[in-house]
Amino acid sequence: GANEVAGSPAAAVQANAVFRSSGWKLGGYAYIPAQGDAVKIPYASMFDLPDSFTIEFWFRQRSNQSFFQDLVYKGSPNNNYNFRIFRLLWNEYNYGPIITGYTSLRTRYWTQTSNPNQLIHNEWHHVAYTKDTIKSVYYLDGILIHSSDQTDPAVTGTNDIMIGGSAVDTDIDNLRIYNRALNLSELLQNS
C-alpha cells in the first residue's frame, strides 16, 4: 500500500492509479481504476531476471470486465517479456484464466503456464509464478496449478515493471519479486 520498493527507486503512479494506505490484511494496496492507470517501478538492473525468479502478489478484481488485463509485467509487445502475468476475459460474464510466462531468449517465442480457472470477482487471490533453469511453476491461492519444463533464459531489457495498466477496477497488494525460484513452503508463508 505504500509506494516503496526495497533497495531501489520508489514506485510511481501513472494517471489515476492510487495507493490506499489501509483496507487489507497487509495494510494498504494499489488501486487501478481505469484503462491506462498503473503503478510503475522504474527500471533497475537488479530486476533483469533471465534464469531464476519469483513474482508473487495479491489481487482483487472488483467487477466484471470484457477485455485483456495485464496484472504485472516487465517487457513490451510484441512478445518481448522478461515476465508477464495477465488475465484473459472474453466478455463481462467470463471470469477468465490467469496466464503467466516469459519470452525465451533463445527462440524469441512466448512460453507460458496457464489454467482454466474462473475466479469470482471481489475476492483476494494470491498469485505466484516461479522460473528457474529447470521449470516454470504457477500457483494460485497456495495451490500448484501448472508446471512446465521451460529451461531457456528469459529476455531482459531496460523496461520498467508495470502493475495494472489494463487491469481495470483491480486492487494489487504486496508485490514481491525475488531473484530465485521460491518453493511452495516459502510461498505459503507469504500467502
GROMACS .gro file of C-alpha atoms in nm:
model
  191
    1GLY     CA    1   0.000   0.000   0.000
    2ALA     CA    2   0.299   0.233   0.019
    3ASN     CA    3   0.487   0.347  -0.287
    4GLU     CA    4   0.815   0.196  -0.180
    5VAL     CA    5   1.047  -0.057  -0.336
    6ALA     CA    6   1.307  -0.208  -0.105
    7GLY     CA    7   1.657  -0.124  -0.224
    8SER     CA    8   1.555   0.069  -0.535
    9PRO     CA    9   1.360   0.373  -0.655
   10ALA     CA   10   1.008   0.426  -0.524
   11ALA     CA   11   0.712   0.308  -0.727
   12ALA     CA   12   0.518   0.580  -0.902
   13VAL     CA   13   0.153   0.605  -1.003
   14GLN     CA   14   0.051   0.679  -1.359
   15ALA     CA   15  -0.270   0.859  -1.448
   16ASN     CA   16  -0.535   0.790  -1.181
   17ALA     CA   17  -0.393   0.484  -1.002
   18VAL     CA   18  -0.377   0.539  -0.626
   19PHE     CA   19  -0.208   0.393  -0.320
   20ARG     CA   20  -0.458   0.328  -0.044
   21SER     CA   21  -0.292   0.320   0.295
   22SER     CA   22  -0.532   0.077   0.462
   23GLY     CA   23  -0.804  -0.169   0.386
   24TRP     CA   24  -0.649  -0.510   0.363
   25LYS     CA   25  -0.470  -0.758   0.588
   26LEU     CA   26  -0.121  -0.638   0.491
   27GLY     CA   27  -0.214  -0.273   0.526
   28GLY     CA   28  -0.276  -0.079   0.209
   29TYR     CA   29  -0.279  -0.164  -0.160
   30ALA     CA   30  -0.267  -0.009  -0.507
   31TYR     CA   31  -0.597   0.054  -0.686
   32ILE     CA   32  -0.615   0.059  -1.066
   33PRO     CA   33  -0.944   0.232  -1.151
   34ALA     CA   34  -0.941   0.253  -1.533
   35GLN     CA   35  -0.766   0.165  -1.857
   36GLY     CA   36  -0.422   0.329  -1.870
   37ASP     CA   37  -0.392   0.370  -1.492
   38ALA     CA   38  -0.091   0.184  -1.350
   39VAL     CA   39   0.185   0.170  -1.094
   40LYS     CA   40   0.538   0.173  -1.233
   41ILE     CA   41   0.859   0.051  -1.073
   42PRO     CA   42   1.141   0.233  -1.256
   43TYR     CA   43   1.395   0.018  -1.438
   44ALA     CA   44   1.684  -0.112  -1.229
   45SER     CA   45   1.930  -0.380  -1.343
   46MET     CA   46   1.853  -0.584  -1.030
   47PHE     CA   47   1.521  -0.671  -1.198
   48ASP     CA   48   1.688  -0.826  -1.506
   49LEU     CA   49   1.599  -1.189  -1.431
   50PRO     CA   50   1.684  -1.426  -1.717
   51ASP     CA   51   1.722  -1.757  -1.534
   52SER     CA   52   1.558  -1.764  -1.191
   53PHE     CA   53   1.283  -1.553  -1.038
   54THR     CA   54   0.964  -1.548  -0.839
   55ILE     CA   55   0.686  -1.295  -0.894
   56GLU     CA   56   0.411  -1.304  -0.632
   57PHE     CA   57   0.129  -1.072  -0.533
   58TRP     CA   58  -0.230  -1.050  -0.417
   59PHE     CA   59  -0.502  -0.912  -0.643
   60ARG     CA   60  -0.874  -0.847  -0.630
   61GLN     CA   61  -1.071  -0.765  -0.941
   62ARG     CA   62  -1.376  -0.579  -0.821
   63SER     CA   63  -1.610  -0.606  -1.119
   64ASN     CA   64  -1.677  -0.780  -1.449
   65GLN     CA   65  -1.466  -0.664  -1.740
   66SER     CA   66  -1.460  -0.768  -2.102
   67PHE     CA   67  -1.101  -0.745  -2.221
   68PHE     CA   68  -0.742  -0.850  -2.176
   69GLN     CA   69  -0.588  -0.743  -1.841
   70ASP     CA   70  -0.218  -0.711  -1.756
   71LEU     CA   71  -0.161  -0.757  -1.383
   72VAL     CA   72   0.222  -0.736  -1.362
   73TYR     CA   73   0.484  -0.738  -1.636
   74LYS     CA   74   0.833  -0.633  -1.738
   75GLY     CA   75   0.883  -0.605  -2.111
   76SER     CA   76   0.694  -0.488  -2.414
   77PRO     CA   77   0.480  -0.606  -2.703
   78ASN     CA   78   0.515  -0.791  -2.921
   79ASN     CA   79   0.646  -1.092  -2.734
   80ASN     CA   80   0.942  -0.928  -2.563
   81TYR     CA   81   0.876  -1.002  -2.195
   82ASN     CA   82   1.112  -1.083  -1.908
   83PHE     CA   83   0.794  -1.189  -1.726
   84ARG     CA   84   0.423  -1.127  -1.767
   85ILE     CA   85   0.114  -1.220  -1.565
   86PHE     CA   86  -0.225  -1.137  -1.712
   87ARG     CA   87  -0.591  -1.242  -1.737
   88LEU     CA   88  -0.797  -1.319  -2.045
   89LEU     CA   89  -1.155  -1.203  -2.002
   90TRP     CA   90  -1.358  -1.278  -2.310
   91ASN     CA   91  -1.672  -1.098  -2.202
   92GLU     CA   92  -1.828  -0.944  -1.894
   93TYR     CA   93  -1.957  -1.286  -1.783
   94ASN     CA   94  -1.628  -1.476  -1.817
   95TYR     CA   95  -1.405  -1.451  -1.513
   96GLY     CA   96  -1.109  -1.573  -1.717
   97PRO     CA   97  -0.784  -1.760  -1.660
   98ILE     CA   98  -0.459  -1.619  -1.531
   99ILE     CA   99  -0.165  -1.676  -1.764
  100THR     CA  100   0.199  -1.647  -1.659
  101GLY     CA  101   0.501  -1.657  -1.886
  102TYR     CA  102   0.808  -1.508  -2.046
  103THR     CA  103   0.978  -1.472  -2.384
  104SER     CA  104   1.261  -1.718  -2.448
  105LEU     CA  105   1.595  -1.551  -2.517
  106ARG     CA  106   1.699  -1.847  -2.731
  107THR     CA  107   1.391  -1.889  -2.954
  108ARG     CA  108   1.220  -1.548  -2.906
  109TYR     CA  109   0.891  -1.740  -2.855
  110TRP     CA  110   0.645  -1.686  -2.572
  111THR     CA  111   0.635  -1.969  -2.317
  112GLN     CA  112   0.358  -1.989  -2.061
  113THR     CA  113   0.187  -2.168  -1.779
  114SER     CA  114  -0.187  -2.130  -1.756
  115ASN     CA  115  -0.505  -2.283  -1.623
  116PRO     CA  116  -0.879  -2.279  -1.684
  117ASN     CA  117  -0.967  -2.108  -1.355
  118GLN     CA  118  -1.280  -1.897  -1.340
  119LEU     CA  119  -1.219  -1.667  -1.046
  120ILE     CA  120  -1.512  -1.487  -0.896
  121HIS     CA  121  -1.482  -1.113  -0.855
  122ASN     CA  122  -1.435  -0.904  -0.545
  123GLU     CA  123  -1.223  -1.165  -0.365
  124TRP     CA  124  -0.849  -1.153  -0.298
  125HIS     CA  125  -0.632  -1.415  -0.472
  126HIS     CA  126  -0.263  -1.490  -0.427
  127VAL     CA  127  -0.066  -1.547  -0.748
  128ALA     CA  128   0.289  -1.683  -0.758
  129TYR     CA  129   0.497  -1.755  -1.069
  130THR     CA  130   0.843  -1.907  -1.038
  131LYS     CA  131   1.105  -1.985  -1.300
  132ASP     CA  132   1.445  -2.146  -1.275
  133THR     CA  133   1.672  -2.335  -1.516
  134ILE     CA  134   1.458  -2.650  -1.485
  135LYS     CA  135   1.093  -2.542  -1.495
  136SER     CA  136   0.829  -2.273  -1.459
  137VAL     CA  137   0.558  -2.314  -1.197
  138TYR     CA  138   0.234  -2.126  -1.136
  139TYR     CA  139   0.047  -2.127  -0.803
  140LEU     CA  140  -0.293  -1.978  -0.729
  141ASP     CA  141  -0.404  -1.932  -0.368
  142GLY     CA  142  -0.127  -2.165  -0.249
  143ILE     CA  143  -0.219  -2.449  -0.486
  144LEU     CA  144   0.005  -2.575  -0.767
  145ILE     CA  145  -0.186  -2.502  -1.088
  146HIS     CA  146   0.063  -2.573  -1.365
  147SER     CA  147   0.426  -2.673  -1.409
  148SER     CA  148   0.617  -2.676  -1.735
  149ASP     CA  149   0.970  -2.778  -1.835
  150GLN     CA  150   1.090  -2.440  -1.955
  151THR     CA  151   1.466  -2.413  -1.933
  152ASP     CA  152   1.551  -2.127  -2.169
  153PRO     CA  153   1.661  -1.798  -2.019
  154ALA     CA  154   1.412  -1.512  -2.048
  155VAL     CA  155   1.478  -1.194  -2.242
  156THR     CA  156   1.573  -0.894  -2.034
  157GLY     CA  157   1.552  -0.531  -2.128
  158THR     CA  158   1.559  -0.186  -1.981
  159ASN     CA  159   1.184  -0.184  -1.919
  160ASP     CA  160   1.003  -0.055  -1.613
  161ILE     CA  161   0.792  -0.303  -1.419
  162MET     CA  162   0.426  -0.221  -1.480
  163ILE     CA  163   0.148  -0.306  -1.237
  164GLY     CA  164  -0.201  -0.274  -1.376
  165GLY     CA  165  -0.233  -0.071  -1.692
  166SER     CA  166  -0.522  -0.263  -1.836
  167ALA     CA  167  -0.644  -0.430  -1.514
  168VAL     CA  168  -0.949  -0.209  -1.474
  169ASP     CA  169  -1.112  -0.181  -1.129
  170THR     CA  170  -0.846  -0.402  -0.970
  171ASP     CA  171  -0.655  -0.390  -0.640
  172ILE     CA  172  -0.299  -0.522  -0.621
  173ASP     CA  173  -0.109  -0.572  -0.296
  174ASN     CA  174   0.224  -0.692  -0.164
  175LEU     CA  175   0.403  -0.749  -0.495
  176ARG     CA  176   0.729  -0.933  -0.427
  177ILE     CA  177   1.000  -1.006  -0.682
  178TYR     CA  178   1.281  -1.247  -0.598
  179ASN     CA  179   1.591  -1.337  -0.799
  180ARG     CA  180   1.535  -1.707  -0.727
  181ALA     CA  181   1.252  -1.958  -0.752
  182LEU     CA  182   1.081  -1.991  -0.414
  183ASN     CA  183   0.948  -2.331  -0.317
  184LEU     CA  184   0.590  -2.393  -0.209
  185SER     CA  185   0.660  -2.377   0.164
  186GLU     CA  186   0.825  -2.037   0.123
  187LEU     CA  187   0.530  -1.914  -0.084
  188LEU     CA  188   0.279  -2.038   0.171
  189GLN     CA  189   0.450  -1.822   0.434
  190ASN     CA  190   0.368  -1.517   0.221
  191SER     CA  191   0.013  -1.611   0.124
   0.00000   0.00000   0.00000
